[in-house]
Short mmCIF file of N, CA and C in Angstrom, two decimals:
data_model
loop_
_atom_site.label_atom_id
_atom_site.label_comp_id
_atom_site.label_asym_id
_atom_site.label_seq_id
_atom_site.Cartn_x
_atom_site.Cartn_y
_atom_site.Cartn_z
N MET A 850 101.97 74.74 18.05
CA MET A 850 101.47 74.55 19.40
C MET A 850 101.10 75.93 19.94
N ASN A 851 99.89 76.05 20.48
CA ASN A 851 99.48 77.35 21.00
C ASN A 851 99.97 77.55 22.43
N ASN A 852 99.82 78.78 22.94
CA ASN A 852 100.32 79.13 24.28
C ASN A 852 99.72 78.26 25.37
N SER A 853 98.45 77.91 25.24
CA SER A 853 97.77 77.10 26.25
C SER A 853 98.42 75.72 26.36
N ASN A 854 98.74 75.11 25.22
CA ASN A 854 99.38 73.79 25.23
C ASN A 854 100.80 73.85 25.76
N ILE A 855 101.52 74.92 25.44
CA ILE A 855 102.89 75.09 25.95
C ILE A 855 102.87 75.19 27.47
N ILE A 856 101.94 75.97 28.00
CA ILE A 856 101.82 76.11 29.46
C ILE A 856 101.50 74.77 30.10
N LYS A 857 100.62 73.97 29.49
CA LYS A 857 100.26 72.66 30.03
C LYS A 857 101.48 71.73 30.04
N VAL A 858 102.27 71.76 28.97
CA VAL A 858 103.46 70.91 28.89
C VAL A 858 104.48 71.32 29.96
N ILE A 859 104.70 72.61 30.10
CA ILE A 859 105.64 73.10 31.11
C ILE A 859 105.17 72.72 32.51
N ALA A 860 103.87 72.88 32.77
CA ALA A 860 103.33 72.52 34.08
C ALA A 860 103.50 71.02 34.35
N ALA A 861 103.25 70.19 33.33
CA ALA A 861 103.40 68.74 33.50
C ALA A 861 104.85 68.37 33.80
N VAL A 862 105.80 69.00 33.09
CA VAL A 862 107.22 68.72 33.32
C VAL A 862 107.61 69.12 34.74
N ILE A 863 107.15 70.27 35.19
CA ILE A 863 107.47 70.73 36.54
C ILE A 863 106.89 69.78 37.58
N ILE A 864 105.65 69.35 37.39
CA ILE A 864 105.01 68.44 38.35
C ILE A 864 105.74 67.10 38.39
N ILE A 865 106.01 66.53 37.22
CA ILE A 865 106.69 65.22 37.17
C ILE A 865 108.10 65.33 37.76
N GLY A 866 108.83 66.41 37.42
CA GLY A 866 110.16 66.61 37.99
C GLY A 866 110.12 66.77 39.50
N GLY A 867 109.12 67.49 39.99
CA GLY A 867 108.98 67.68 41.43
C GLY A 867 108.70 66.38 42.15
N ILE A 868 107.84 65.54 41.56
CA ILE A 868 107.52 64.24 42.18
C ILE A 868 108.78 63.37 42.22
N GLY A 869 109.54 63.36 41.12
CA GLY A 869 110.76 62.56 41.09
C GLY A 869 111.78 63.03 42.11
N LEU A 870 111.97 64.33 42.20
CA LEU A 870 112.91 64.88 43.17
C LEU A 870 112.45 64.56 44.59
N PHE A 871 111.14 64.67 44.84
CA PHE A 871 110.57 64.39 46.15
C PHE A 871 110.85 62.95 46.57
N ALA A 872 110.85 62.02 45.60
CA ALA A 872 111.07 60.61 45.92
C ALA A 872 112.53 60.27 46.14
N VAL A 873 113.44 61.13 45.68
CA VAL A 873 114.85 60.80 45.77
C VAL A 873 115.55 61.46 46.95
N VAL A 874 115.15 62.67 47.29
CA VAL A 874 115.83 63.37 48.38
C VAL A 874 115.10 63.18 49.68
N ASN A 875 115.79 63.46 50.76
CA ASN A 875 115.15 63.33 52.06
C ASN A 875 114.22 64.51 52.29
N ILE A 876 113.15 64.27 53.02
CA ILE A 876 112.12 65.24 53.28
C ILE A 876 112.10 65.52 54.78
N ARG A 877 112.08 66.75 55.15
CA ARG A 877 111.98 67.09 56.57
C ARG A 877 110.53 67.42 56.88
N ASN A 878 110.00 66.78 57.95
CA ASN A 878 108.65 67.11 58.38
C ASN A 878 108.70 68.21 59.42
N ASN A 879 107.64 68.44 60.14
CA ASN A 879 107.56 69.54 61.11
C ASN A 879 108.50 69.36 62.29
N GLN A 880 109.04 68.15 62.49
CA GLN A 880 109.97 67.90 63.58
C GLN A 880 111.37 67.94 62.97
N PRO A 881 112.15 69.01 63.21
CA PRO A 881 113.40 69.22 62.49
C PRO A 881 114.46 68.15 62.71
N ASN A 882 114.35 67.33 63.74
CA ASN A 882 115.37 66.30 63.95
C ASN A 882 115.06 64.98 63.25
N ASN A 883 113.97 64.89 62.54
CA ASN A 883 113.62 63.65 61.86
C ASN A 883 113.97 63.72 60.39
N ILE A 884 114.45 62.59 59.85
CA ILE A 884 114.76 62.49 58.45
C ILE A 884 113.90 61.38 57.88
N ASN A 885 113.20 61.65 56.80
CA ASN A 885 112.28 60.67 56.22
C ASN A 885 112.67 60.35 54.80
N PHE A 886 112.36 59.15 54.37
CA PHE A 886 112.47 58.76 52.98
C PHE A 886 111.06 58.56 52.46
N VAL A 887 110.84 58.90 51.22
CA VAL A 887 109.53 58.74 50.62
C VAL A 887 109.46 57.37 49.99
N SER A 888 108.41 56.65 50.25
CA SER A 888 108.20 55.34 49.67
C SER A 888 107.06 55.41 48.68
N GLN A 889 107.26 54.88 47.49
CA GLN A 889 106.18 54.83 46.51
C GLN A 889 105.29 53.62 46.76
N SER A 890 105.77 52.68 47.56
CA SER A 890 105.05 51.43 47.69
C SER A 890 104.10 51.38 48.87
N ASN A 891 104.38 52.13 49.93
CA ASN A 891 103.50 52.10 51.08
C ASN A 891 103.70 53.36 51.91
N ASN A 892 102.99 53.49 52.99
CA ASN A 892 103.07 54.70 53.79
C ASN A 892 104.08 54.62 54.91
N THR A 893 104.75 53.49 55.08
CA THR A 893 105.74 53.40 56.15
C THR A 893 107.05 53.98 55.65
N SER A 894 107.69 54.80 56.45
CA SER A 894 108.93 55.45 56.05
C SER A 894 109.97 55.27 57.14
N PRO A 895 111.23 54.96 56.75
CA PRO A 895 112.27 54.93 57.75
C PRO A 895 112.45 56.32 58.34
N THR A 896 112.62 56.40 59.61
CA THR A 896 112.86 57.68 60.26
C THR A 896 113.99 57.51 61.25
N VAL A 897 114.89 58.48 61.30
CA VAL A 897 115.99 58.42 62.24
C VAL A 897 116.13 59.80 62.88
N SER A 898 116.38 59.82 64.14
CA SER A 898 116.64 61.06 64.84
C SER A 898 118.12 61.39 64.74
N GLN A 899 118.45 62.58 64.29
CA GLN A 899 119.85 62.97 64.13
C GLN A 899 120.60 62.92 65.46
N THR A 900 119.92 63.18 66.54
CA THR A 900 120.60 63.19 67.83
C THR A 900 121.00 61.79 68.27
N ASP A 901 120.38 60.76 67.72
CA ASP A 901 120.72 59.39 68.06
C ASP A 901 121.78 58.81 67.12
N ALA A 902 122.08 59.52 66.05
CA ALA A 902 122.96 58.99 65.02
C ALA A 902 124.42 59.24 65.36
N THR A 903 125.28 58.41 64.80
CA THR A 903 126.70 58.49 65.10
C THR A 903 127.45 59.41 64.15
N GLY A 904 126.86 59.77 63.02
CA GLY A 904 127.54 60.66 62.08
C GLY A 904 128.85 60.11 61.59
N ILE A 905 128.87 58.91 61.06
CA ILE A 905 130.09 58.23 60.62
C ILE A 905 130.79 59.04 59.53
N LYS A 906 132.10 59.23 59.70
CA LYS A 906 132.91 59.98 58.75
C LYS A 906 134.08 59.11 58.29
N VAL A 907 134.71 59.53 57.20
CA VAL A 907 135.92 58.86 56.73
C VAL A 907 136.95 58.90 57.87
N GLU A 908 137.65 57.79 58.05
CA GLU A 908 138.64 57.55 59.11
C GLU A 908 138.02 56.99 60.39
N ASP A 909 136.69 57.08 60.56
CA ASP A 909 136.04 56.48 61.74
C ASP A 909 136.03 54.96 61.61
N THR A 910 135.92 54.29 62.74
CA THR A 910 135.67 52.85 62.73
C THR A 910 134.18 52.64 62.55
N ALA A 911 133.82 51.80 61.60
CA ALA A 911 132.40 51.55 61.30
C ALA A 911 131.75 50.77 62.44
N PRO A 912 130.52 51.10 62.79
CA PRO A 912 129.82 50.34 63.83
C PRO A 912 129.59 48.90 63.40
N ASP A 913 129.68 48.01 64.34
CA ASP A 913 129.43 46.60 64.06
C ASP A 913 127.94 46.39 63.83
N PHE A 914 127.61 45.36 63.07
CA PHE A 914 126.22 44.99 62.86
C PHE A 914 126.15 43.53 62.43
N THR A 915 124.97 42.97 62.59
CA THR A 915 124.70 41.60 62.16
C THR A 915 123.39 41.60 61.38
N VAL A 916 123.40 40.99 60.21
CA VAL A 916 122.19 40.84 59.41
C VAL A 916 122.14 39.41 58.86
N THR A 917 120.95 39.01 58.48
CA THR A 917 120.76 37.72 57.81
C THR A 917 120.35 38.00 56.38
N ASP A 918 121.07 37.43 55.43
CA ASP A 918 120.77 37.74 54.03
C ASP A 918 119.55 36.98 53.53
N VAL A 919 119.18 37.22 52.28
CA VAL A 919 117.95 36.65 51.72
C VAL A 919 118.02 35.13 51.62
N ASP A 920 119.21 34.56 51.70
CA ASP A 920 119.37 33.10 51.65
C ASP A 920 119.54 32.49 53.04
N GLY A 921 119.40 33.30 54.09
CA GLY A 921 119.48 32.78 55.45
C GLY A 921 120.87 32.77 56.05
N LYS A 922 121.87 33.31 55.34
CA LYS A 922 123.25 33.36 55.83
C LYS A 922 123.42 34.57 56.75
N THR A 923 124.02 34.34 57.93
CA THR A 923 124.27 35.44 58.87
C THR A 923 125.58 36.11 58.54
N PHE A 924 125.58 37.42 58.52
CA PHE A 924 126.78 38.22 58.27
C PHE A 924 126.98 39.16 59.46
N ARG A 925 128.18 39.08 60.07
CA ARG A 925 128.54 40.00 61.15
C ARG A 925 129.78 40.77 60.71
N LEU A 926 129.69 42.06 60.68
CA LEU A 926 130.78 42.88 60.18
C LEU A 926 132.09 42.58 60.90
N SER A 927 132.07 42.53 62.22
CA SER A 927 133.31 42.34 62.99
C SER A 927 133.94 40.96 62.76
N SER A 928 133.19 40.01 62.21
CA SER A 928 133.73 38.68 61.93
C SER A 928 134.34 38.57 60.53
N GLU A 929 134.17 39.60 59.72
CA GLU A 929 134.64 39.56 58.34
C GLU A 929 136.08 40.10 58.26
N SER A 930 136.96 39.33 57.62
CA SER A 930 138.37 39.74 57.53
C SER A 930 138.68 40.55 56.27
N LYS A 931 137.77 40.57 55.32
CA LYS A 931 138.00 41.31 54.07
C LYS A 931 137.44 42.73 54.17
N PRO A 932 137.89 43.62 53.27
CA PRO A 932 137.22 44.91 53.16
C PRO A 932 135.75 44.72 52.80
N VAL A 933 134.94 45.70 53.13
CA VAL A 933 133.49 45.62 52.92
C VAL A 933 133.00 46.91 52.28
N ALA A 934 132.11 46.76 51.31
CA ALA A 934 131.40 47.91 50.74
C ALA A 934 129.95 47.78 51.18
N ILE A 935 129.41 48.83 51.81
CA ILE A 935 128.02 48.81 52.26
C ILE A 935 127.24 49.82 51.43
N PHE A 936 126.14 49.35 50.85
CA PHE A 936 125.30 50.19 49.99
C PHE A 936 123.87 50.12 50.50
N PHE A 937 123.24 51.28 50.69
CA PHE A 937 121.88 51.35 51.23
C PHE A 937 120.88 51.69 50.12
N PHE A 938 119.80 50.91 50.05
CA PHE A 938 118.79 51.09 49.01
C PHE A 938 117.41 50.80 49.58
N ALA A 939 116.40 50.95 48.73
CA ALA A 939 115.04 50.50 49.04
C ALA A 939 114.54 49.74 47.82
N GLY A 940 113.70 48.76 48.05
CA GLY A 940 113.22 47.91 46.96
C GLY A 940 112.49 48.64 45.86
N TRP A 941 111.88 49.77 46.16
CA TRP A 941 111.14 50.54 45.17
C TRP A 941 112.02 51.54 44.43
N CYS A 942 113.30 51.70 44.82
CA CYS A 942 114.17 52.77 44.32
C CYS A 942 114.83 52.40 43.00
N GLY A 943 114.24 52.81 41.91
CA GLY A 943 114.81 52.55 40.59
C GLY A 943 116.17 53.19 40.39
N LEU A 944 116.39 54.34 41.03
CA LEU A 944 117.67 55.02 40.90
C LEU A 944 118.79 54.29 41.64
N CYS A 945 118.43 53.32 42.49
CA CYS A 945 119.44 52.54 43.22
C CYS A 945 119.95 51.35 42.40
N VAL A 946 119.28 51.03 41.31
CA VAL A 946 119.64 49.85 40.51
C VAL A 946 121.04 49.97 39.90
N PRO A 947 121.40 51.10 39.24
CA PRO A 947 122.72 51.14 38.61
C PRO A 947 123.89 50.95 39.58
N GLU A 948 123.83 51.56 40.77
CA GLU A 948 124.94 51.37 41.70
C GLU A 948 124.96 49.95 42.25
N SER A 949 123.79 49.37 42.49
CA SER A 949 123.74 47.97 42.93
C SER A 949 124.40 47.08 41.87
N ARG A 950 124.06 47.33 40.61
CA ARG A 950 124.64 46.56 39.50
C ARG A 950 126.15 46.78 39.45
N ALA A 951 126.59 48.02 39.68
CA ALA A 951 128.04 48.31 39.67
C ALA A 951 128.76 47.50 40.75
N TRP A 952 128.17 47.42 41.95
CA TRP A 952 128.80 46.64 43.03
C TRP A 952 128.89 45.16 42.66
N MET A 953 127.85 44.63 41.98
CA MET A 953 127.89 43.23 41.57
C MET A 953 128.97 43.02 40.52
N THR A 954 129.08 43.93 39.56
CA THR A 954 130.11 43.83 38.52
C THR A 954 131.50 43.87 39.13
N LEU A 955 131.74 44.84 40.01
CA LEU A 955 133.06 44.98 40.63
C LEU A 955 133.41 43.77 41.49
N SER A 956 132.43 43.21 42.17
CA SER A 956 132.68 42.02 42.99
C SER A 956 133.03 40.82 42.12
N LYS A 957 132.31 40.66 41.01
CA LYS A 957 132.59 39.53 40.11
C LYS A 957 133.94 39.69 39.42
N GLU A 958 134.33 40.93 39.11
CA GLU A 958 135.62 41.19 38.46
C GLU A 958 136.79 40.99 39.43
N ASN A 959 136.51 41.10 40.74
CA ASN A 959 137.57 41.06 41.76
C ASN A 959 137.21 40.07 42.86
N PRO A 960 137.05 38.78 42.51
CA PRO A 960 136.60 37.81 43.52
C PRO A 960 137.57 37.72 44.69
N GLY A 961 136.98 37.68 45.89
CA GLY A 961 137.77 37.52 47.09
C GLY A 961 138.41 38.79 47.62
N LYS A 962 138.24 39.91 46.92
CA LYS A 962 138.90 41.16 47.34
C LYS A 962 138.09 41.95 48.36
N PHE A 963 136.76 41.90 48.27
CA PHE A 963 135.90 42.63 49.20
C PHE A 963 134.51 42.00 49.19
N ILE A 964 133.73 42.35 50.19
CA ILE A 964 132.36 41.84 50.31
C ILE A 964 131.38 43.00 50.09
N PRO A 965 130.53 42.93 49.06
CA PRO A 965 129.48 43.94 48.93
C PRO A 965 128.29 43.57 49.82
N VAL A 966 127.91 44.50 50.69
CA VAL A 966 126.77 44.30 51.59
C VAL A 966 125.71 45.31 51.17
N ILE A 967 124.61 44.81 50.64
CA ILE A 967 123.56 45.65 50.06
C ILE A 967 122.37 45.60 51.02
N ILE A 968 122.07 46.73 51.66
CA ILE A 968 121.09 46.77 52.75
C ILE A 968 119.83 47.54 52.35
N ASP A 969 118.69 46.88 52.46
CA ASP A 969 117.38 47.50 52.21
C ASP A 969 116.93 48.18 53.51
N ILE A 970 116.84 49.51 53.49
CA ILE A 970 116.49 50.26 54.69
C ILE A 970 115.02 50.69 54.74
N GLN A 971 114.22 50.23 53.75
CA GLN A 971 112.80 50.61 53.75
C GLN A 971 112.02 49.74 54.72
N ARG A 972 111.48 50.36 55.76
CA ARG A 972 110.66 49.62 56.72
C ARG A 972 109.46 49.00 56.01
N GLY A 973 109.11 47.81 56.44
CA GLY A 973 107.96 47.13 55.87
C GLY A 973 108.29 46.25 54.68
N GLU A 974 109.50 46.38 54.12
CA GLU A 974 109.85 45.53 53.00
C GLU A 974 110.31 44.17 53.52
N THR A 975 110.30 43.20 52.62
CA THR A 975 110.60 41.81 52.97
C THR A 975 111.73 41.30 52.07
N ASN A 976 112.18 40.08 52.36
CA ASN A 976 113.17 39.44 51.49
C ASN A 976 112.64 39.29 50.07
N GLU A 977 111.33 39.12 49.92
CA GLU A 977 110.75 39.03 48.58
C GLU A 977 110.91 40.34 47.81
N ASP A 978 110.79 41.48 48.51
CA ASP A 978 111.03 42.78 47.87
C ASP A 978 112.48 42.88 47.40
N ILE A 979 113.41 42.40 48.24
CA ILE A 979 114.82 42.41 47.86
C ILE A 979 115.04 41.52 46.64
N LYS A 980 114.45 40.35 46.62
CA LYS A 980 114.62 39.44 45.48
C LYS A 980 114.07 40.04 44.19
N ARG A 981 112.95 40.76 44.27
CA ARG A 981 112.43 41.45 43.08
C ARG A 981 113.40 42.52 42.61
N PHE A 982 113.95 43.26 43.57
CA PHE A 982 114.94 44.28 43.24
C PHE A 982 116.16 43.64 42.57
N MET A 983 116.61 42.52 43.11
CA MET A 983 117.77 41.81 42.56
C MET A 983 117.52 41.41 41.10
N GLN A 984 116.28 41.06 40.77
CA GLN A 984 115.97 40.72 39.39
C GLN A 984 116.16 41.91 38.47
N SER A 985 115.85 43.12 38.95
CA SER A 985 116.05 44.30 38.11
C SER A 985 117.54 44.65 37.99
N VAL A 986 118.33 44.26 38.99
CA VAL A 986 119.78 44.48 38.93
C VAL A 986 120.40 43.53 37.91
N VAL A 987 119.82 42.36 37.74
CA VAL A 987 120.21 41.32 36.78
C VAL A 987 121.44 40.56 37.24
N LEU A 988 122.54 41.23 37.53
CA LEU A 988 123.76 40.56 37.97
C LEU A 988 123.70 40.26 39.46
N ASN A 989 124.43 39.25 39.87
CA ASN A 989 124.63 38.99 41.28
C ASN A 989 126.04 38.44 41.46
N SER A 990 126.55 38.58 42.64
CA SER A 990 127.87 38.05 42.97
C SER A 990 127.69 37.04 44.08
N PRO A 991 128.38 35.89 44.00
CA PRO A 991 128.25 34.90 45.07
C PRO A 991 128.71 35.42 46.43
N GLU A 992 129.54 36.47 46.45
CA GLU A 992 130.02 37.02 47.71
C GLU A 992 129.09 38.09 48.29
N ALA A 993 128.12 38.55 47.51
CA ALA A 993 127.26 39.64 47.95
C ALA A 993 126.32 39.22 49.07
N ILE A 994 126.11 40.14 49.99
CA ILE A 994 125.13 39.98 51.07
C ILE A 994 123.99 40.95 50.77
N TRP A 995 122.80 40.42 50.51
CA TRP A 995 121.60 41.23 50.29
C TRP A 995 120.71 41.02 51.51
N ALA A 996 120.43 42.07 52.26
CA ALA A 996 119.71 41.88 53.52
C ALA A 996 118.84 43.08 53.88
N LEU A 997 117.84 42.79 54.69
CA LEU A 997 117.03 43.84 55.30
C LEU A 997 117.80 44.47 56.44
N ASP A 998 117.50 45.71 56.74
CA ASP A 998 118.13 46.40 57.87
C ASP A 998 117.44 45.95 59.16
N THR A 999 117.89 44.84 59.71
CA THR A 999 117.30 44.30 60.95
C THR A 999 118.12 44.66 62.18
N ASP A 1000 119.22 45.43 61.98
CA ASP A 1000 120.08 45.79 63.11
C ASP A 1000 120.23 47.32 63.21
N ASP A 1001 119.26 48.04 62.71
CA ASP A 1001 119.20 49.51 62.79
C ASP A 1001 120.45 50.19 62.24
N LEU A 1002 120.89 49.75 61.07
CA LEU A 1002 122.00 50.42 60.40
C LEU A 1002 121.63 51.84 60.01
N LEU A 1003 120.36 52.08 59.77
CA LEU A 1003 119.87 53.41 59.45
C LEU A 1003 120.36 54.42 60.49
N THR A 1004 120.25 54.05 61.76
CA THR A 1004 120.71 54.92 62.85
C THR A 1004 122.21 54.79 63.05
N LYS A 1005 122.73 53.56 63.10
CA LYS A 1005 124.15 53.35 63.38
C LYS A 1005 125.05 54.08 62.38
N TYR A 1006 124.62 54.12 61.12
CA TYR A 1006 125.43 54.73 60.07
C TYR A 1006 124.93 56.12 59.67
N ASN A 1007 123.93 56.62 60.38
CA ASN A 1007 123.39 57.96 60.14
C ASN A 1007 122.99 58.13 58.67
N VAL A 1008 122.28 57.15 58.12
CA VAL A 1008 121.90 57.18 56.72
C VAL A 1008 120.75 58.17 56.53
N LYS A 1009 120.99 59.17 55.67
CA LYS A 1009 120.01 60.20 55.40
C LYS A 1009 119.39 60.06 54.03
N ARG A 1010 120.07 59.35 53.14
CA ARG A 1010 119.61 59.25 51.76
C ARG A 1010 119.80 57.83 51.23
N LEU A 1011 118.93 57.47 50.33
CA LEU A 1011 119.16 56.24 49.57
C LEU A 1011 120.41 56.46 48.72
N ASP A 1012 121.00 55.36 48.26
CA ASP A 1012 122.23 55.41 47.47
C ASP A 1012 123.43 55.85 48.30
N THR A 1013 123.38 55.68 49.61
CA THR A 1013 124.54 55.98 50.46
C THR A 1013 125.49 54.79 50.45
N THR A 1014 126.77 55.07 50.34
CA THR A 1014 127.80 54.04 50.23
C THR A 1014 128.92 54.28 51.24
N PHE A 1015 129.39 53.19 51.84
CA PHE A 1015 130.59 53.22 52.68
C PHE A 1015 131.54 52.15 52.16
N ILE A 1016 132.82 52.47 52.06
CA ILE A 1016 133.84 51.46 51.77
C ILE A 1016 134.71 51.38 53.02
N LEU A 1017 134.85 50.15 53.53
CA LEU A 1017 135.62 49.90 54.76
C LEU A 1017 136.83 49.04 54.45
N ASP A 1018 137.94 49.29 55.14
CA ASP A 1018 139.09 48.41 54.98
C ASP A 1018 138.90 47.15 55.83
N SER A 1019 139.88 46.28 55.84
CA SER A 1019 139.74 45.01 56.57
C SER A 1019 139.67 45.22 58.09
N ASN A 1020 140.10 46.39 58.58
CA ASN A 1020 139.98 46.71 60.00
C ASN A 1020 138.70 47.46 60.32
N LYS A 1021 137.85 47.62 59.32
CA LYS A 1021 136.53 48.28 59.43
C LYS A 1021 136.64 49.79 59.61
N LYS A 1022 137.75 50.35 59.17
CA LYS A 1022 137.89 51.81 59.14
C LYS A 1022 137.22 52.32 57.86
N VAL A 1023 136.48 53.41 57.96
CA VAL A 1023 135.80 53.98 56.81
C VAL A 1023 136.84 54.67 55.93
N LEU A 1024 136.94 54.19 54.68
CA LEU A 1024 137.88 54.77 53.72
C LEU A 1024 137.19 55.74 52.78
N TYR A 1025 135.89 55.53 52.56
CA TYR A 1025 135.14 56.33 51.59
C TYR A 1025 133.68 56.34 52.00
N LYS A 1026 133.03 57.48 51.76
CA LYS A 1026 131.60 57.61 52.03
C LYS A 1026 131.01 58.55 51.00
N ASP A 1027 129.83 58.20 50.47
CA ASP A 1027 129.07 59.16 49.67
C ASP A 1027 127.59 58.97 49.95
N GLU A 1028 126.82 59.96 49.58
CA GLU A 1028 125.38 59.94 49.82
C GLU A 1028 124.61 60.27 48.55
N PHE A 1029 125.06 59.71 47.44
CA PHE A 1029 124.43 59.99 46.15
C PHE A 1029 124.71 58.81 45.21
N PRO A 1030 123.94 58.70 44.12
CA PRO A 1030 124.21 57.64 43.16
C PRO A 1030 125.63 57.79 42.59
N THR A 1031 126.37 56.69 42.59
CA THR A 1031 127.76 56.73 42.15
C THR A 1031 127.95 55.71 41.03
N ASP A 1032 128.61 56.13 39.95
CA ASP A 1032 128.77 55.24 38.79
C ASP A 1032 129.89 54.22 39.04
N GLU A 1033 129.88 53.20 38.21
CA GLU A 1033 130.82 52.09 38.36
C GLU A 1033 132.27 52.53 38.26
N ASP A 1034 132.59 53.43 37.32
CA ASP A 1034 133.98 53.87 37.16
C ASP A 1034 134.49 54.58 38.41
N THR A 1035 133.65 55.40 39.02
CA THR A 1035 134.05 56.11 40.24
C THR A 1035 134.29 55.12 41.37
N LEU A 1036 133.39 54.14 41.52
CA LEU A 1036 133.55 53.13 42.56
C LEU A 1036 134.82 52.31 42.33
N ARG A 1037 135.06 51.94 41.08
CA ARG A 1037 136.27 51.17 40.75
C ARG A 1037 137.52 51.99 41.12
N GLU A 1038 137.52 53.26 40.77
CA GLU A 1038 138.66 54.13 41.08
C GLU A 1038 138.87 54.26 42.59
N GLN A 1039 137.77 54.39 43.34
CA GLN A 1039 137.90 54.47 44.80
C GLN A 1039 138.49 53.18 45.37
N LEU A 1040 138.02 52.03 44.89
CA LEU A 1040 138.57 50.75 45.36
C LEU A 1040 140.05 50.63 45.03
N LYS A 1041 140.45 51.11 43.85
CA LYS A 1041 141.88 51.08 43.48
C LYS A 1041 142.68 52.02 44.35
N GLN A 1042 142.19 53.25 44.54
CA GLN A 1042 142.92 54.23 45.35
C GLN A 1042 143.11 53.75 46.78
N LYS A 1043 142.14 52.99 47.28
CA LYS A 1043 142.20 52.51 48.66
C LYS A 1043 142.98 51.20 48.77
N GLY A 1044 143.49 50.69 47.63
CA GLY A 1044 144.31 49.48 47.65
C GLY A 1044 143.51 48.19 47.81
N ILE A 1045 142.20 48.25 47.55
CA ILE A 1045 141.36 47.06 47.72
C ILE A 1045 141.40 46.18 46.47
N ILE A 1046 141.45 46.82 45.29
CA ILE A 1046 141.60 46.08 44.04
C ILE A 1046 142.77 46.69 43.26
N GLU A 1047 143.21 45.94 42.26
CA GLU A 1047 144.34 46.43 41.43
C GLU A 1047 143.82 47.09 40.19
#
């Protein structure tokens, strides 16, 4: 391989890596208080002002919300007596599939122990987008709530990144929070440490 071809390959790798990173991390525009997510599917992007956000931390009480899942079932956090795991994704986010699948596996392995609530925060997406995403996840749990963010959880939970997770106890106190893709073993260990599963 000559020097010209090596330079082309390196340039291609840098460009492809940059595009991938751009799609996964949050992007700040010229207004420093806005947080944007990049969508590969359309030009609409969720935006939240940091000054309006609650900045939920471990030990805080999670804000209440109500959503309707893809099957028409209404879910209200304050009405749920079980612990809840909330996971934020977008229908176009391939990197969100493994953690979604992990939540379905953990829910099926531990029926009745907690409710996985999987929230699509991409503006402009529909229940059909969620159903397509669910097909790529392959597994589902009968206890899972798959819903669009129709109650502004993006702001209420100060979500800055896709793959953000909250684990709440039965009193809706935040026991765990992360803002990155998390593997099944780590999630299982967190649920065990918090006394939600054995």
